[in-house]
Amino acid sequence: MDDRTRATRGGRFTPAALMTALVFLVALNLRPAVTALGPLLPQIGVEEGLDKGAQGLLGAVPVMAFALVSPLVHRASRRLGPERVVLAALLVLVAGTLVRSWAGGAGLWIGTVVVGVSIAVGNVLVPALVKRDYADKVSWATSIYSTCITVGSALAAATAVPLAGVWGWRGSLAFWAVPALVTAVLWVPRVRASAPIPAPAPSTAGAVRGGRRSPSVWRRPSAWMVTVFMGLQSTCFYTMVTWLPTILIAGGATPETAGVHMFVFQLVGIPAGLALPLLMRRPDSQVGAAVASSVPMLVGVLGLLVLPASGALWSAVAGVGAGASLVMAMTLIGLRSRTHQETTQLSGMAQSVGYLLAAGGPVLVGRLAQTSGGWTVPLVALAVVAALQVVVAVLAGRVPGAGRLRPHLPDEGVVTGSSLEDGPEED
């Protein structure tokens, strides 16, 4: 056991523990460059001549990049080591943020693609680093880093319009290059202390008990349930992040008020995500937690549809679901894998297919709003997606082979070793 692992398991405040905890600082940078965009879309649309369909596409570009890049991350991580790849991603994020802000109309699109590519790397590797460095506290650590993601999202959403009032929308977007650069500098010592992860030998790659190979994650039903859950919750989240301010403004709110409501949408997800592990104390099922995390989004969307005057309330309710569902999805990735290498593979699969599904949400909603001339039809479509998430939550929350396998309970009382095995191991 290395010093870093001893430090995290011993709970002592040591330099090694502090270096390990920098992964949470990386998590803080995984959403601001995306969520800062939504409140600024009306300004960007006017200045750049973008209709609602084009604005929706701009909001979906990072999610598309997540889908395309995620399956490739584990190869780079295996060859170079996750710490080095994370550092490269942070530096690319800085460059993409600046290009998007200051390189003109074409730079807006190119920079948004680069931002999405860099964040995709962090999306895949942060869960794997948490699985490796906090192996006996996966659910707790997942809640912490998911909370960090939500905090970053909330800060970006709340400050986007005020910063734009001072520096314009370009300066508001460019601001988020600063924390990414600071994080990259702080990450350098961790890179120097790390070494590339050697690729498993062909004769042992994928080996499990008795010398047998376990099925590829792409062939496991439980992996697909996690993936679909990831896709549906991401569809709801990114659609709301892209369009909630515009929906609220259409209902009579000022841009500043819509920004505050967007901040509330993000903020309430923090306690919701932190509380979710309390619902995951049963080792044989996470169905209750998965459903409980999914229902608030459905209620919030229906509320915006039926009682739009209470937009602040429904934004908060939907935010509870967004925050809790993110923690649920990330926790399921850790629970349904054995090693941090397998976590990287499942994370890549879930985020590739899941974000590919999610990328259509902002575009579809923008098109529906454009063609229907209002927000009723788009909200009905989003409510259908939220309802599907509740259904899939039941399937994703079931532990494979729970009747046969009795996983152990870690110290915080949440199962962390639920396997992706859905049946007998294959040769």
Coordinates of C-alpha atoms in Angstrom, one line a residue:
M1 CA 0.0 0.0 0.0
D2 CA 1.5 3.3 -1.0
D3 CA 1.7 6.5 1.1
R4 CA -1.2 8.1 -0.7
T5 CA -3.5 5.2 0.0
R6 CA -2.4 5.0 3.7
A7 CA -3.0 8.6 4.1
T8 CA -6.5 8.5 2.6
R9 CA -7.5 5.5 4.6
G10 CA -5.9 6.7 7.8
G11 CA -7.9 9.9 7.7
R12 CA -4.9 12.0 8.7
F13 CA -4.3 15.5 7.4
T14 CA -0.9 14.9 5.7
P15 CA 0.7 16.2 2.5
A16 CA -0.1 12.9 0.8
A17 CA -3.7 13.1 1.8
L18 CA -3.9 16.7 0.6
M19 CA -2.4 15.7 -2.7
T20 CA -4.9 12.9 -3.1
A21 CA -7.8 15.3 -2.3
L22 CA -6.8 17.5 -5.2
V23 CA -9.0 15.3 -7.3
F24 CA -11.9 17.1 -5.8
L25 CA -10.5 20.4 -7.0
V26 CA -10.4 19.0 -10.5
A27 CA -14.1 18.1 -10.1
L28 CA -14.8 21.8 -9.4
N29 CA -13.7 22.6 -12.9
L30 CA -15.8 20.0 -14.8
R31 CA -18.9 22.1 -15.3
P32 CA -18.4 25.9 -15.0
A33 CA -17.4 26.3 -18.7
V34 CA -20.6 24.5 -19.7
T35 CA -23.2 25.9 -17.2
A36 CA -22.0 29.5 -17.6
L37 CA -23.2 29.3 -21.2
G38 CA -27.0 28.9 -20.5
P39 CA -27.7 32.2 -18.8
L40 CA -25.7 34.0 -21.6
L41 CA -27.4 32.4 -24.5
P42 CA -29.9 35.3 -25.1
Q43 CA -27.0 37.7 -25.3
I44 CA -24.9 35.4 -27.4
G45 CA -27.8 34.7 -29.7
V46 CA -28.4 38.5 -30.3
E47 CA -24.7 39.3 -30.9
E48 CA -23.9 36.3 -33.0
G49 CA -27.3 36.0 -34.8
L50 CA -28.1 32.5 -33.5
D51 CA -31.7 31.4 -33.4
K52 CA -33.0 29.0 -30.7
G53 CA -32.1 25.9 -32.7
A54 CA -28.5 27.1 -33.1
Q55 CA -28.3 28.1 -29.4
G56 CA -29.5 24.7 -28.5
L57 CA -26.8 23.1 -30.7
L58 CA -24.2 25.3 -29.1
G59 CA -25.3 24.1 -25.7
A60 CA -25.2 20.5 -26.9
V61 CA -21.7 20.7 -28.4
P62 CA -19.9 19.9 -25.1
V63 CA -22.2 16.9 -24.5
M64 CA -21.5 15.6 -28.0
A65 CA -17.8 15.9 -27.3
F66 CA -18.3 13.9 -24.0
A67 CA -19.9 11.2 -26.0
L68 CA -17.2 11.0 -28.7
V69 CA -14.1 11.3 -26.4
S70 CA -15.1 9.2 -23.4
P71 CA -14.4 5.7 -24.8
L72 CA -10.9 6.8 -25.8
V73 CA -9.8 8.1 -22.4
H74 CA -9.0 4.8 -20.7
R75 CA -6.4 4.0 -23.5
A76 CA -4.5 7.3 -22.8
S77 CA -4.8 6.7 -19.1
R78 CA -3.4 3.2 -19.3
R79 CA -0.4 4.4 -21.4
L80 CA 0.4 7.7 -19.6
G81 CA -1.2 7.4 -16.2
P82 CA -4.3 9.2 -15.2
E83 CA -2.5 12.1 -13.4
R84 CA -0.7 13.1 -16.6
V85 CA -3.8 12.9 -18.7
V86 CA -5.8 15.0 -16.2
L87 CA -3.0 17.7 -16.3
A88 CA -3.2 17.8 -20.1
A89 CA -7.0 18.0 -20.0
L90 CA -6.8 21.0 -17.6
L91 CA -4.4 22.9 -19.8
V92 CA -6.6 22.1 -22.9
L93 CA -9.6 23.4 -20.9
V94 CA -7.8 26.7 -20.3
A95 CA -7.0 27.0 -24.0
G96 CA -10.5 26.1 -25.2
T97 CA -12.1 28.5 -22.8
L98 CA -10.0 31.4 -24.1
V99 CA -10.5 30.5 -27.7
R100 CA -14.2 30.3 -27.3
S101 CA -14.3 33.7 -25.7
W102 CA -11.9 35.8 -27.8
A103 CA -11.5 34.1 -31.3
G104 CA -14.6 35.4 -32.9
G105 CA -17.6 33.6 -34.3
A106 CA -15.7 30.5 -35.5
G107 CA -13.8 30.5 -32.2
L108 CA -17.1 30.3 -30.3
W109 CA -17.8 26.9 -31.9
I110 CA -14.3 25.6 -32.0
G111 CA -13.5 26.6 -28.4
T112 CA -16.7 25.0 -27.2
V113 CA -15.7 21.7 -28.9
V114 CA -12.3 21.9 -27.2
V115 CA -13.9 22.7 -23.8
G116 CA -16.1 19.6 -24.2
V117 CA -13.2 17.3 -25.1
S118 CA -11.1 18.4 -22.1
I119 CA -14.0 18.0 -19.7
A120 CA -14.8 14.6 -21.1
V121 CA -11.4 13.4 -19.9
G122 CA -12.0 14.6 -16.4
N123 CA -15.5 13.1 -16.4
V124 CA -14.0 9.6 -17.1
L125 CA -10.9 9.8 -14.9
V126 CA -12.2 11.5 -11.8
P127 CA -14.4 8.5 -10.9
A128 CA -11.5 6.1 -11.5
L129 CA -9.2 8.1 -9.3
V130 CA -11.8 8.2 -6.6
K131 CA -12.3 4.4 -6.9
R132 CA -8.5 3.9 -6.6
D133 CA -7.6 6.3 -3.9
Y134 CA -10.7 6.0 -1.7
A135 CA -11.4 2.3 -2.3
D136 CA -13.0 1.7 1.1
K137 CA -15.1 4.9 1.0
V138 CA -16.4 5.0 -2.6
S139 CA -19.9 6.2 -1.9
W140 CA -18.7 8.9 0.5
A141 CA -16.0 10.1 -1.9
T142 CA -18.4 10.0 -4.9
S143 CA -20.8 12.2 -3.0
I144 CA -17.9 14.7 -2.3
Y145 CA -16.7 14.9 -5.8
S146 CA -20.2 15.1 -7.2
T147 CA -20.9 17.9 -4.8
C148 CA -17.8 19.7 -6.1
I149 CA -19.2 19.3 -9.6
T150 CA -22.5 20.8 -8.5
V151 CA -20.8 23.7 -6.6
G152 CA -18.8 24.6 -9.7
S153 CA -22.0 24.5 -11.8
A154 CA -23.9 26.6 -9.3
L155 CA -21.2 29.3 -9.1
A156 CA -20.9 29.5 -12.9
A157 CA -24.7 29.8 -13.3
A158 CA -25.0 32.4 -10.6
T159 CA -22.1 34.7 -11.7
A160 CA -22.5 34.4 -15.5
V161 CA -24.9 37.4 -15.9
P162 CA -23.2 39.7 -13.3
L163 CA -19.8 39.0 -14.8
A164 CA -21.2 39.7 -18.3
G165 CA -22.5 43.1 -17.0
V166 CA -18.9 44.0 -16.1
W167 CA -16.8 42.3 -18.9
G168 CA -19.4 41.3 -21.5
W169 CA -20.4 37.7 -22.2
R170 CA -17.0 36.9 -23.7
G171 CA -15.2 38.0 -20.5
S172 CA -17.8 36.2 -18.4
L173 CA -17.0 32.9 -20.2
A174 CA -13.2 33.5 -20.2
F175 CA -13.2 34.0 -16.5
W176 CA -13.4 30.2 -16.0
A177 CA -10.0 29.7 -17.5
V178 CA -8.5 31.1 -14.3
P179 CA -9.6 28.3 -11.8
A180 CA -8.7 25.6 -14.4
L181 CA -5.2 27.1 -14.7
V182 CA -4.7 27.3 -10.9
T183 CA -5.8 23.7 -10.6
A184 CA -3.4 22.6 -13.3
V185 CA -0.5 24.3 -11.4
L186 CA -1.5 22.6 -8.1
W187 CA -1.8 19.3 -9.9
V188 CA 1.8 19.3 -11.2
P189 CA 3.3 17.8 -8.0
R190 CA 0.9 14.9 -8.2
V191 CA 2.0 14.2 -11.7
R192 CA 5.6 14.2 -10.6
A193 CA 4.8 11.7 -7.9
S194 CA 2.9 9.3 -10.2
A195 CA 4.0 6.8 -12.8
P196 CA 2.2 5.4 -15.9
I197 CA -0.1 2.5 -15.3
P198 CA 1.2 -0.6 -17.1
A199 CA -1.1 -2.3 -19.5
P200 CA -2.3 -5.7 -18.2
A201 CA -0.6 -8.6 -19.9
P202 CA -2.7 -10.3 -22.6
S203 CA -2.9 -13.5 -20.6
T204 CA -4.4 -11.8 -17.5
A205 CA -6.4 -8.9 -18.9
G206 CA -9.9 -9.2 -17.7
A207 CA -9.1 -12.2 -15.6
V208 CA -11.3 -13.0 -12.7
R209 CA -11.7 -15.9 -10.2
G210 CA -10.4 -19.2 -11.3
G211 CA -8.5 -17.8 -14.3
R212 CA -11.7 -17.0 -16.1
R213 CA -12.3 -13.8 -18.0
S214 CA -15.3 -11.6 -17.1
P215 CA -17.5 -10.4 -20.0
S216 CA -16.7 -7.0 -21.5
V217 CA -18.6 -4.1 -19.9
W218 CA -20.3 -3.6 -23.3
R219 CA -21.8 -7.1 -23.0
R220 CA -23.2 -6.7 -19.5
P221 CA -26.9 -5.9 -19.0
S222 CA -26.2 -4.1 -15.7
A223 CA -23.7 -1.9 -17.4
W224 CA -26.3 -0.9 -20.0
M225 CA -28.8 0.0 -17.3
V226 CA -26.2 2.3 -15.7
T227 CA -25.5 3.8 -19.1
V228 CA -29.1 4.5 -19.9
F229 CA -29.7 6.0 -16.5
M230 CA -26.6 8.2 -17.0
G231 CA -28.0 9.2 -20.4
L232 CA -31.5 10.1 -19.2
Q233 CA -30.3 12.1 -16.1
S234 CA -27.8 13.9 -18.3
T235 CA -30.5 14.7 -20.9
C236 CA -32.6 16.3 -18.2
F237 CA -29.7 18.2 -16.6
Y238 CA -28.2 19.6 -19.7
T239 CA -31.5 20.6 -21.2
M240 CA -32.4 22.4 -18.0
V241 CA -28.9 24.0 -17.8
T242 CA -29.2 25.2 -21.4
W243 CA -32.8 26.4 -21.4
L244 CA -34.1 27.0 -17.9
P245 CA -33.0 30.7 -17.8
T246 CA -34.7 31.3 -21.2
I247 CA -37.9 29.5 -20.1
L248 CA -38.0 31.6 -16.9
I249 CA -37.4 34.8 -18.9
A250 CA -40.2 33.9 -21.3
G251 CA -42.4 33.6 -18.2
G252 CA -41.7 37.1 -17.2
A253 CA -38.5 36.9 -15.1
T254 CA -35.6 39.3 -15.6
P255 CA -32.3 37.9 -16.8
E256 CA -30.8 38.5 -13.3
T257 CA -33.7 36.7 -11.6
A258 CA -33.4 33.8 -14.0
G259 CA -29.8 33.6 -13.2
V260 CA -30.6 33.5 -9.5
H261 CA -33.1 30.7 -10.1
M262 CA -30.5 28.8 -12.1
F263 CA -28.2 29.2 -9.1
V264 CA -30.9 27.8 -6.8
F265 CA -31.4 24.9 -9.3
Q266 CA -27.7 24.0 -8.9
L267 CA -27.4 24.9 -5.2
V268 CA -30.1 22.6 -3.9
G269 CA -28.5 19.7 -5.6
I270 CA -25.6 19.9 -3.1
P271 CA -27.4 18.7 0.1
A272 CA -29.5 16.4 -2.0
G273 CA -26.3 14.7 -3.4
L274 CA -24.7 14.5 0.0
A275 CA -27.8 13.0 1.6
L276 CA -28.3 10.3 -1.1
P277 CA -25.9 7.7 0.3
L278 CA -28.1 7.5 3.4
L279 CA -30.7 5.8 1.1
M280 CA -28.1 3.3 -0.2
R281 CA -27.5 1.3 3.0
R282 CA -29.0 -1.9 1.6
P283 CA -26.3 -4.1 0.1
D284 CA -28.7 -6.0 -2.2
S285 CA -30.5 -3.0 -3.8
Q286 CA -30.1 0.6 -4.7
V287 CA -33.6 0.9 -6.3
G288 CA -35.0 3.1 -3.6
A289 CA -32.2 5.6 -3.9
A290 CA -32.3 5.6 -7.7
V291 CA -36.0 6.3 -7.8
A292 CA -35.9 8.9 -5.0
S293 CA -33.2 10.7 -7.0
S294 CA -35.2 10.7 -10.2
V295 CA -38.7 11.7 -9.1
P296 CA -38.0 15.4 -8.2
M297 CA -36.9 16.2 -11.8
L298 CA -40.2 14.9 -13.1
V299 CA -42.1 16.9 -10.5
G300 CA -40.1 20.0 -11.3
V301 CA -40.7 19.8 -15.1
L302 CA -44.4 19.2 -14.6
G303 CA -44.6 22.1 -12.3
L304 CA -43.0 24.4 -14.8
L305 CA -45.5 23.2 -17.3
V306 CA -48.7 23.5 -15.1
L307 CA -47.8 26.4 -12.8
P308 CA -45.1 28.4 -14.5
A309 CA -45.7 31.4 -12.2
S310 CA -44.0 29.4 -9.5
G311 CA -40.8 29.0 -11.5
A312 CA -38.5 29.5 -8.4
L313 CA -40.2 26.6 -6.6
W314 CA -40.0 24.2 -9.6
S315 CA -36.4 25.2 -10.3
A316 CA -35.5 24.1 -6.8
V317 CA -37.4 20.9 -7.0
A318 CA -35.8 20.0 -10.3
G319 CA -32.5 20.9 -8.9
V320 CA -32.9 18.4 -6.1
G321 CA -33.4 15.7 -8.7
A322 CA -30.5 16.9 -10.8
G323 CA -28.0 16.9 -7.9
A324 CA -29.1 13.6 -6.5
S325 CA -29.3 11.9 -9.9
L326 CA -25.7 12.9 -10.7
V327 CA -24.5 11.3 -7.5
M328 CA -26.6 8.2 -8.2
A329 CA -25.2 7.8 -11.7
M330 CA -21.6 8.3 -10.6
T331 CA -22.0 6.0 -7.6
L332 CA -23.5 3.2 -9.7
I333 CA -20.4 3.4 -11.9
G334 CA -18.2 2.7 -8.9
L335 CA -20.5 0.1 -7.4
R336 CA -20.8 -1.9 -10.6
S337 CA -17.0 -2.3 -11.1
R338 CA -14.3 -4.1 -9.3
T339 CA -11.1 -2.2 -10.0
H340 CA -10.3 1.4 -10.9
Q341 CA -9.3 0.2 -14.4
E342 CA -12.7 -1.4 -14.9
T343 CA -14.3 1.8 -13.4
T344 CA -12.5 3.8 -16.2
Q345 CA -13.9 1.4 -18.8
L346 CA -17.5 1.5 -17.4
S347 CA -17.2 5.3 -16.9
G348 CA -16.1 5.7 -20.6
M349 CA -19.0 3.5 -21.8
A350 CA -21.7 5.1 -19.6
Q351 CA -20.5 8.6 -20.5
S352 CA -20.0 7.9 -24.2
V353 CA -23.5 6.4 -24.9
G354 CA -25.1 8.4 -22.1
Y355 CA -23.9 11.8 -23.3
L356 CA -24.7 10.8 -26.9
L357 CA -28.3 10.4 -25.8
A358 CA -28.1 13.6 -23.7
A359 CA -26.7 15.7 -26.6
G360 CA -30.1 15.6 -28.3
G361 CA -31.9 17.1 -25.4
P362 CA -31.0 20.8 -25.8
V363 CA -31.2 20.6 -29.6
L364 CA -34.6 19.0 -29.6
V365 CA -36.0 21.3 -27.0
G366 CA -34.6 24.3 -28.9
R367 CA -36.2 23.1 -32.2
L368 CA -39.5 22.4 -30.5
A369 CA -39.6 25.9 -29.0
Q370 CA -38.7 27.4 -32.4
T371 CA -41.4 25.5 -34.3
S372 CA -44.2 25.6 -31.7
G373 CA -43.6 29.2 -30.7
G374 CA -43.6 28.5 -27.0
W375 CA -42.4 26.2 -24.2
T376 CA -45.4 23.9 -23.6
V377 CA -44.4 21.3 -26.2
P378 CA -40.7 21.3 -25.2
L379 CA -41.6 20.8 -21.5
V380 CA -43.9 18.0 -22.3
A381 CA -41.1 16.3 -24.2
L382 CA -38.7 16.8 -21.2
A383 CA -41.3 15.4 -18.8
V384 CA -41.4 12.2 -20.9
V385 CA -37.7 11.9 -20.6
A386 CA -37.9 12.4 -16.8
A387 CA -40.6 9.8 -16.5
L388 CA -38.4 7.3 -18.4
Q389 CA -35.6 8.0 -16.0
V390 CA -37.8 7.0 -13.1
V391 CA -38.6 3.7 -14.9
V392 CA -34.9 3.0 -15.7
A393 CA -34.0 3.8 -12.1
V394 CA -35.7 0.7 -11.0
L395 CA -33.6 -1.5 -13.3
A396 CA -30.3 0.3 -12.8
G397 CA -30.7 0.1 -9.0
R398 CA -30.9 -3.7 -8.9
V399 CA -27.7 -5.4 -7.9
P400 CA -26.7 -8.2 -10.3
G401 CA -27.0 -11.6 -8.7
A402 CA -28.1 -10.1 -5.3
G403 CA -29.8 -13.3 -4.5
R404 CA -26.6 -15.3 -5.0
L405 CA -23.9 -12.8 -4.0
R406 CA -23.6 -11.2 -0.6
P407 CA -21.3 -8.1 -1.0
H408 CA -19.7 -6.8 2.2
L409 CA -20.6 -3.5 3.9
P410 CA -17.8 -1.0 4.1
D411 CA -17.3 1.3 7.0
E412 CA -19.9 3.9 5.9
G413 CA -22.6 1.2 5.5
V414 CA -22.9 1.4 1.7
V415 CA -22.0 -1.4 -0.6
T416 CA -19.0 -0.5 -2.8
G417 CA -18.2 -3.8 -4.3
S418 CA -21.3 -4.7 -6.3
S419 CA -20.0 -6.4 -9.4
L420 CA -20.9 -6.0 -13.1
E421 CA -21.3 -9.7 -13.3
D422 CA -24.8 -10.6 -14.5
G423 CA -24.3 -14.3 -14.6
P424 CA -21.7 -17.0 -14.7
E425 CA -18.3 -15.8 -15.8
E426 CA -17.2 -16.5 -19.4
D427 CA -14.0 -18.0 -20.7

